[in-house]
Coordinates of N, CA, C and O in Angstrom, one line a residue:
M1 N 29.8 16.7 -16.3 CA 29.8 15.7 -17.2 C 31.0 14.8 -16.9 O 30.7 13.5 -16.6
F2 N 32.1 15.3 -16.7 CA 33.6 14.6 -16.5 C 33.4 14.1 -15.1 O 33.8 12.8 -14.9
R3 N 32.8 14.6 -14.2 CA 32.5 14.1 -12.7 C 31.8 13.0 -12.7 O 32.1 11.9 -12.1
Y4 N 30.6 12.9 -13.6 CA 29.8 11.8 -13.7 C 30.6 10.5 -14.2 O 30.4 9.4 -14.0
F5 N 31.3 10.7 -15.3 CA 32.2 9.6 -16.0 C 33.3 9.1 -14.9 O 33.5 7.9 -14.8
R6 N 33.8 10.0 -14.1 CA 34.8 9.6 -13.1 C 34.0 8.7 -12.0 O 34.6 7.7 -11.6
L7 N 32.9 9.1 -11.7 CA 32.2 8.3 -10.6 C 31.8 7.0 -11.2 O 31.9 5.9 -10.5
K8 N 31.3 7.0 -12.5 CA 31.1 5.7 -13.2 C 32.3 4.8 -13.2 O 32.2 3.6 -13.0
L9 N 33.4 5.4 -13.6 CA 34.7 4.7 -13.9 C 35.1 4.1 -12.5 O 35.5 2.9 -12.3
R10 N 35.0 5.0 -11.4 CA 35.4 4.4 -10.1 C 34.5 3.5 -9.7 O 34.8 2.4 -9.2
S11 N 33.1 3.6 -9.9 CA 32.0 2.5 -9.5 C 32.6 1.2 -10.3 O 32.4 0.1 -9.6
G12 N 32.7 1.3 -11.4 CA 33.0 0.2 -12.3 C 34.2 -0.5 -11.7 O 34.3 -1.8 -11.9
L13 N 35.3 0.2 -11.7 CA 36.6 -0.4 -11.0 C 36.3 -1.0 -9.8 O 37.0 -2.2 -9.5
L14 N 35.6 -0.5 -8.9 CA 35.3 -1.1 -7.6 C 34.4 -2.5 -7.7 O 34.8 -3.4 -7.2
A15 N 33.5 -2.4 -8.6 CA 32.8 -3.6 -8.8 C 33.7 -4.7 -9.5 O 33.5 -6.0 -9.2
G16 N 34.5 -4.3 -10.4 CA 35.5 -5.3 -11.0 C 36.4 -5.8 -10.0 O 36.5 -7.1 -10.0
M17 N 36.9 -5.1 -9.2 CA 37.7 -5.5 -8.0 C 37.1 -6.5 -7.2 O 37.7 -7.4 -6.7
L18 N 35.8 -6.0 -6.8 CA 35.1 -7.0 -5.9 C 34.8 -8.1 -6.5 O 34.9 -9.3 -5.9
L19 N 34.5 -8.2 -7.6 CA 34.1 -9.6 -8.4 C 35.6 -10.4 -8.6 O 35.4 -11.7 -8.6
A20 N 36.6 -9.7 -8.9 CA 37.8 -10.5 -8.9 C 38.2 -11.0 -7.6 O 38.7 -12.3 -7.6
A21 N 37.9 -10.2 -6.4 CA 38.2 -10.8 -5.1 C 37.4 -12.0 -4.8 O 37.7 -13.0 -4.3
V22 N 36.0 -11.8 -5.1 CA 35.0 -13.0 -4.9 C 35.4 -14.2 -5.7 O 35.4 -15.2 -5.2
G23 N 35.7 -14.0 -6.9 CA 36.1 -15.1 -7.7 C 37.4 -15.8 -7.2 O 37.5 -17.1 -7.3
Y24 N 38.4 -15.0 -6.7 CA 39.5 -15.5 -6.2 C 39.2 -16.3 -5.0 O 39.8 -17.5 -4.8
A25 N 38.4 -15.8 -4.1 CA 38.2 -16.5 -2.8 C 37.4 -17.8 -3.1 O 37.7 -18.7 -2.5
A26 N 36.6 -17.9 -4.2 CA 35.9 -19.1 -4.5 C 36.9 -20.1 -5.0 O 36.7 -21.3 -4.7
E27 N 38.0 -19.7 -5.7 CA 38.8 -20.6 -6.3 C 40.1 -21.0 -5.3 O 40.8 -21.9 -5.5
A28 N 40.4 -20.3 -4.4 CA 41.4 -20.3 -3.3 C 41.1 -21.7 -2.6 O 40.0 -21.8 -2.1
P29 N 42.2 -22.5 -2.4 CA 42.0 -23.7 -1.7 C 41.8 -23.5 -0.2 O 42.6 -22.5 0.2
G30 N 41.1 -24.2 0.6 CA 41.0 -24.1 2.0 C 42.0 -25.0 2.5 O 42.8 -25.5 2.0
P31 N 41.9 -25.0 3.9 CA 42.8 -26.0 4.6 C 42.6 -27.4 4.1 O 41.6 -27.9 3.8
V32 N 43.8 -27.9 3.9 CA 43.9 -29.5 3.5 C 44.6 -30.3 4.4 O 45.7 -29.8 4.9
A33 N 43.9 -31.3 4.9 CA 44.8 -32.3 5.8 C 45.9 -32.8 5.1 O 45.8 -33.4 4.0
I34 N 47.1 -32.9 5.6 CA 48.2 -33.4 5.0 C 48.6 -34.9 5.6 O 48.6 -35.7 4.8
G35 N 48.7 -35.0 6.9 CA 48.8 -36.5 7.4 C 47.5 -37.1 7.7 O 46.4 -36.4 7.6
S36 N 47.5 -38.3 8.1 CA 46.2 -39.0 8.5 C 46.1 -38.6 9.8 O 46.9 -38.1 10.7
I37 N 44.8 -39.1 10.4 CA 44.4 -39.0 11.7 C 45.4 -39.7 12.5 O 45.8 -39.4 13.7
N38 N 45.7 -40.9 12.3 CA 46.7 -41.8 12.9 C 48.0 -41.1 13.1 O 48.7 -41.0 14.1
E39 N 48.6 -40.5 12.1 CA 49.8 -39.7 12.1 C 49.9 -38.7 12.9 O 50.6 -38.4 13.8
L40 N 48.8 -37.9 12.9 CA 48.5 -36.8 13.8 C 48.5 -37.1 15.3 O 49.0 -36.5 16.2
M41 N 47.8 -38.2 15.5 CA 47.7 -38.8 17.0 C 49.1 -39.1 17.4 O 49.6 -38.7 18.6
L42 N 49.8 -40.1 16.8 CA 51.0 -40.6 17.0 C 52.1 -39.6 17.1 O 53.0 -39.9 17.8
K43 N 52.2 -38.6 16.2 CA 53.3 -37.8 16.0 C 53.1 -36.4 16.8 O 54.3 -35.8 17.0
I44 N 52.0 -35.9 17.1 CA 51.9 -34.8 17.7 C 51.0 -34.8 19.0 O 51.4 -34.4 20.1
I45 N 49.8 -35.4 18.9 CA 49.0 -35.4 20.1 C 49.4 -36.4 21.2 O 49.4 -36.0 22.4
Q46 N 49.9 -37.5 20.8 CA 50.4 -38.4 21.8 C 51.5 -37.9 22.6 O 51.6 -37.8 23.8
P47 N 52.6 -37.5 22.0 CA 53.8 -36.9 22.7 C 53.4 -35.6 23.5 O 54.0 -35.4 24.5
G48 N 52.4 -34.7 22.8 CA 52.2 -33.6 23.7 C 51.4 -34.0 24.8 O 51.6 -33.4 26.0
S49 N 50.5 -34.9 24.9 CA 49.6 -35.3 26.0 C 50.5 -36.0 26.9 O 50.4 -35.8 28.2
D50 N 51.4 -36.9 26.4 CA 52.4 -37.6 27.4 C 53.2 -36.6 28.1 O 53.4 -36.9 29.5
A51 N 53.6 -35.3 27.4 CA 54.4 -34.4 28.3 C 53.7 -34.1 29.6 O 54.1 -33.6 30.6
V52 N 52.6 -33.8 29.4 CA 51.5 -33.3 30.6 C 51.2 -34.6 31.4 O 51.3 -34.4 32.7
F53 N 50.8 -35.8 30.9 CA 50.7 -36.9 31.7 C 51.7 -37.5 32.7 O 51.5 -37.6 33.9
Y54 N 53.0 -37.2 32.1 CA 54.1 -37.5 32.8 C 54.8 -36.5 33.5 O 56.1 -36.5 33.8
I55 N 54.3 -35.2 33.7 CA 54.9 -34.1 34.2 C 55.5 -34.2 35.6 O 56.7 -33.7 35.9
S56 N 54.9 -34.9 36.4 CA 55.4 -35.2 37.8 C 56.6 -36.1 37.8 O 57.7 -36.0 38.5
R57 N 56.7 -37.1 36.8 CA 57.8 -38.0 36.7 C 59.0 -37.2 36.0 O 60.1 -37.5 36.3
N58 N 58.7 -36.4 35.1 CA 59.8 -35.7 34.5 C 59.6 -34.2 34.3 O 59.3 -33.7 33.2
P59 N 59.6 -33.6 35.4 CA 59.4 -32.0 35.5 C 60.5 -31.2 34.8 O 61.7 -31.6 34.9
P60 N 60.2 -30.1 34.2 CA 61.3 -29.4 33.6 C 62.3 -28.8 34.6 O 61.9 -28.4 35.7
Q61 N 63.5 -28.9 34.3 CA 64.6 -28.7 35.1 C 65.1 -27.2 35.0 O 66.0 -26.6 35.6
S62 N 65.1 -26.8 33.7 CA 65.7 -25.7 33.2 C 64.9 -24.8 32.4 O 63.6 -25.1 32.0
D63 N 65.2 -23.4 32.1 CA 64.5 -22.6 31.1 C 64.3 -23.3 29.9 O 63.2 -23.2 29.4
A64 N 65.3 -23.9 29.3 CA 65.1 -24.6 28.2 C 64.2 -25.7 28.1 O 63.4 -26.1 27.1
D65 N 64.1 -26.5 29.2 CA 63.2 -27.4 29.3 C 61.8 -26.9 29.4 O 60.7 -27.5 28.8
W66 N 61.5 -25.9 30.0 CA 60.2 -25.1 30.1 C 59.9 -24.7 28.7 O 58.6 -24.7 28.3
E67 N 60.8 -24.1 28.0 CA 60.5 -23.8 26.7 C 60.0 -24.8 25.8 O 59.1 -24.7 24.9
Q68 N 60.8 -25.9 25.9 CA 60.4 -27.1 25.1 C 59.0 -27.7 25.5 O 58.2 -27.9 24.6
L69 N 58.6 -27.7 26.7 CA 57.3 -28.1 27.3 C 56.4 -27.1 26.7 O 55.3 -27.6 26.2
E70 N 56.6 -25.8 26.6 CA 55.7 -24.7 26.2 C 55.4 -25.2 24.6 O 54.3 -25.0 24.2
A71 N 56.3 -25.3 23.9 CA 56.3 -25.6 22.6 C 55.5 -26.8 22.3 O 54.6 -26.9 21.4
T72 N 55.7 -28.0 23.1 CA 55.1 -29.1 22.9 C 53.6 -29.1 23.3 O 52.8 -29.6 22.4
V73 N 53.3 -28.3 24.2 CA 51.7 -28.2 24.6 C 51.0 -27.2 23.6 O 50.0 -27.2 23.5
L74 N 51.9 -26.3 23.0 CA 51.0 -25.3 22.1 C 51.0 -26.2 20.9 O 49.8 -26.0 20.2
M75 N 51.6 -26.9 20.5 CA 51.4 -28.0 19.2 C 50.3 -28.7 19.6 O 49.4 -29.1 18.7
L76 N 50.1 -29.2 20.9 CA 48.9 -30.1 21.3 C 47.7 -29.3 21.1 O 46.6 -29.7 20.5
A77 N 47.6 -28.1 21.5 CA 46.6 -27.3 21.5 C 46.1 -26.9 20.1 O 45.0 -27.0 19.7
E78 N 47.1 -26.6 19.2 CA 46.8 -26.3 17.8 C 46.4 -27.5 17.1 O 45.7 -27.5 16.1
S79 N 46.9 -28.8 17.5 CA 46.6 -29.8 16.9 C 44.9 -30.1 17.0 O 44.3 -30.7 16.3
A80 N 44.5 -29.8 18.2 CA 43.0 -29.8 18.5 C 42.3 -29.0 17.5 O 41.2 -29.4 17.0
N81 N 42.8 -27.8 17.1 CA 42.2 -27.0 16.1 C 42.3 -27.8 14.8 O 41.2 -27.7 14.1
L82 N 43.3 -28.4 14.5 CA 43.2 -29.0 13.3 C 42.3 -30.2 13.2 O 41.6 -30.4 12.1
L83 N 42.1 -30.8 14.2 CA 41.1 -31.8 14.3 C 39.5 -31.5 13.8 O 38.8 -32.2 13.5
M84 N 39.5 -30.3 14.0 CA 38.1 -29.7 13.7 C 38.2 -29.1 12.1 O 36.9 -28.8 11.7
L85 N 39.1 -29.4 11.4 CA 39.1 -28.8 10.0 C 38.6 -30.1 9.1 O 38.7 -31.1 9.4
P86 N 38.0 -29.4 7.9 CA 37.6 -30.6 7.1 C 38.7 -31.6 6.7 O 39.9 -31.0 6.5
G87 N 38.5 -32.7 6.5 CA 39.6 -33.8 6.3 C 40.1 -34.5 7.5 O 40.7 -35.6 7.4
Y88 N 39.9 -33.9 8.7 CA 40.0 -34.7 10.0 C 38.6 -34.8 10.7 O 38.6 -35.8 11.1
A89 N 38.0 -33.9 10.7 CA 36.5 -34.0 11.4 C 35.7 -35.0 10.7 O 35.6 -35.0 9.7
R90 N 35.3 -35.9 11.8 CA 34.4 -37.1 11.4 C 33.0 -36.6 11.3 O 32.2 -37.2 10.5
D91 N 32.6 -35.7 12.2 CA 31.2 -35.2 12.3 C 31.2 -33.8 12.8 O 32.3 -33.3 13.3
Q92 N 30.2 -33.2 12.9 CA 30.0 -31.9 13.2 C 29.6 -31.7 14.7 O 29.5 -30.5 15.1
L93 N 29.2 -32.7 15.4 CA 28.7 -32.5 16.8 C 29.8 -33.1 17.8 O 30.5 -32.4 18.3
Q94 N 29.7 -34.5 17.8 CA 30.5 -35.0 18.8 C 31.8 -34.8 18.6 O 32.7 -34.6 19.5
W95 N 32.3 -35.0 17.4 CA 33.8 -34.8 17.2 C 34.2 -33.4 17.4 O 35.5 -33.2 18.0
I96 N 33.5 -32.3 17.0 CA 33.9 -31.1 17.2 C 33.9 -30.9 18.8 O 34.9 -30.2 19.4
N97 N 33.0 -31.4 19.5 CA 32.9 -31.1 20.9 C 34.1 -31.7 21.8 O 34.6 -31.2 22.6
E98 N 34.5 -33.0 21.2 CA 35.6 -33.7 21.7 C 37.0 -32.9 21.5 O 37.9 -32.7 22.3
S99 N 37.0 -32.4 20.3 CA 38.2 -31.7 19.8 C 38.4 -30.3 20.7 O 39.4 -30.1 21.2
K100 N 37.1 -29.8 21.0 CA 37.2 -28.6 21.8 C 37.7 -29.0 23.3 O 38.3 -28.1 23.9
L101 N 37.2 -30.0 23.8 CA 37.7 -30.4 25.2 C 39.3 -30.6 25.3 O 40.0 -30.1 26.1
L102 N 39.8 -31.1 24.0 CA 41.3 -31.4 24.0 C 41.9 -30.1 23.9 O 42.9 -29.5 24.5
R103 N 41.3 -29.1 23.1 CA 41.9 -27.8 22.9 C 41.9 -27.0 24.2 O 42.9 -26.3 24.6
D104 N 40.9 -27.0 24.9 CA 40.7 -26.2 26.2 C 41.7 -26.8 27.1 O 42.4 -26.0 28.0
A105 N 41.7 -28.1 27.4 CA 42.8 -28.5 28.3 C 44.3 -28.3 27.9 O 45.2 -27.9 28.7
S106 N 44.4 -28.3 26.6 CA 45.8 -28.3 26.0 C 46.3 -26.7 26.0 O 47.2 -26.2 26.5
A107 N 45.2 -25.8 26.0 CA 45.4 -24.3 25.9 C 45.8 -24.0 27.5 O 46.6 -23.2 27.8
A108 N 45.1 -24.5 28.5 CA 45.3 -24.3 29.8 C 46.8 -25.0 30.2 O 47.4 -24.1 31.0
A109 N 47.2 -26.0 29.6 CA 48.5 -26.6 29.7 C 49.5 -25.6 29.3 O 50.7 -25.3 29.7
Y110 N 49.3 -25.1 28.1 CA 50.1 -24.0 27.6 C 50.5 -23.0 28.5 O 51.5 -22.4 28.7
N111 N 49.2 -22.5 28.8 CA 49.3 -21.2 29.9 C 50.0 -21.6 31.1 O 50.8 -20.7 31.7
A112 N 49.9 -22.6 31.7 CA 50.5 -23.1 32.8 C 52.2 -23.3 32.5 O 53.0 -22.9 33.2
A113 N 52.5 -23.9 31.3 CA 53.8 -24.0 31.0 C 54.5 -22.7 30.8 O 55.5 -22.3 31.2
R114 N 53.8 -21.6 30.3 CA 54.2 -20.3 29.9 C 54.6 -19.6 31.1 O 55.6 -18.8 31.3
T115 N 53.8 -19.9 32.4 CA 54.1 -19.3 33.8 C 54.8 -20.2 34.6 O 55.0 -19.9 35.7
K116 N 55.3 -21.3 33.9 CA 56.2 -22.3 34.7 C 55.6 -22.9 36.0 O 56.1 -23.0 37.1
N117 N 54.2 -23.0 35.9 CA 53.3 -23.5 37.0 C 53.0 -24.9 37.0 O 52.3 -25.6 36.3
L118 N 54.0 -25.7 37.7 CA 54.1 -27.0 37.6 C 52.8 -27.8 38.3 O 52.4 -28.7 37.7
S119 N 52.4 -27.0 39.4 CA 51.1 -27.7 40.1 C 49.8 -27.5 39.1 O 49.1 -28.5 39.1
A120 N 49.8 -26.3 38.4 CA 48.7 -26.3 37.5 C 48.7 -27.5 36.4 O 47.8 -27.8 35.9
L121 N 50.0 -27.6 35.8 CA 50.1 -28.8 34.9 C 49.7 -30.2 35.4 O 49.0 -31.0 34.7
E122 N 50.1 -30.4 36.6 CA 49.8 -31.6 37.5 C 48.1 -31.6 37.5 O 47.6 -32.8 37.3
E123 N 47.4 -30.7 37.8 CA 46.1 -30.7 38.0 C 45.2 -30.7 36.6 O 44.2 -31.2 36.6
L124 N 46.0 -30.3 35.6 CA 45.5 -30.4 34.2 C 45.5 -31.9 33.8 O 44.6 -32.4 32.8
N125 N 46.2 -32.8 34.6 CA 46.3 -34.1 34.0 C 44.8 -34.9 33.8 O 44.7 -35.4 32.7
N126 N 44.2 -34.7 34.7 CA 42.8 -35.3 34.6 C 41.9 -34.8 33.5 O 41.3 -35.6 32.7
D127 N 41.8 -33.4 33.3 CA 41.1 -32.9 32.2 C 41.7 -33.4 30.9 O 40.8 -33.8 29.9
L128 N 42.7 -33.3 30.7 CA 43.4 -33.9 29.5 C 43.0 -35.3 29.3 O 42.7 -35.8 28.0
Y129 N 43.4 -36.2 30.2 CA 43.0 -37.5 30.4 C 41.5 -37.9 29.9 O 41.3 -38.7 29.0
S130 N 40.6 -37.0 30.5 CA 39.2 -37.2 30.2 C 39.0 -37.0 28.8 O 38.1 -37.5 28.1
S131 N 39.5 -35.9 28.2 CA 39.3 -35.4 26.9 C 39.6 -36.5 25.9 O 39.0 -36.9 25.1
C132 N 40.9 -37.0 26.2 CA 41.4 -38.1 25.3 C 40.5 -39.4 25.4 O 39.9 -39.9 24.4
E133 N 40.1 -39.8 26.6 CA 39.4 -41.0 26.7 C 37.9 -40.9 26.1 O 37.5 -41.9 25.6
S134 N 37.4 -39.7 26.2 CA 36.0 -39.6 25.8 C 36.0 -39.7 24.3 O 35.0 -40.4 23.7
C135 N 37.0 -39.2 23.7 CA 37.0 -39.2 22.2 C 37.3 -40.6 21.8 O 36.7 -41.1 20.9
H136 N 38.3 -41.3 22.5 CA 38.7 -42.7 22.0 C 37.6 -43.7 22.2 O 37.4 -44.5 21.4
E137 N 36.7 -43.5 23.2 CA 35.4 -44.2 23.6 C 34.5 -44.2 22.3 O 33.9 -45.1 21.9
A138 N 34.5 -43.0 21.8 CA 33.3 -42.6 20.5 C 34.1 -43.1 19.2 O 33.3 -43.6 18.3
Y139 N 35.4 -42.9 18.9 CA 36.0 -42.9 17.7 C 37.0 -44.0 17.5 O 37.4 -44.1 16.4
R140 N 37.4 -44.8 18.5 CA 38.5 -45.5 18.4 C 38.0 -47.1 18.1 O 37.1 -47.4 18.7

């Protein structure tokens, strides 16, 4: 009999904890856009893309320069993820696809910066430019 009550108590506690967790998840705020699209573009995406666009003109000269470039293109790649969040995403098809193009080109730039591969960064210039232009044609 005691075992039966222990099982019932344990089941009841588990059910209560599950309901509390579901209730909390329903009330917990999701990601919220802080800045405007324009601010995101001007303060993160444009400087990050410029670092790749002008890599031949201004190649990293030191380990510190490479680390700065790595951080810059990482922010660029992560900003592409931000563009897919509610608050930034304009629609669910073209906008998301354009954002993925930016993310993929930026992720490749991040990997090239991590390995200090200048020629790979130079080759990524066209991919990054194409992702920017494609999105600007549709949404600017």
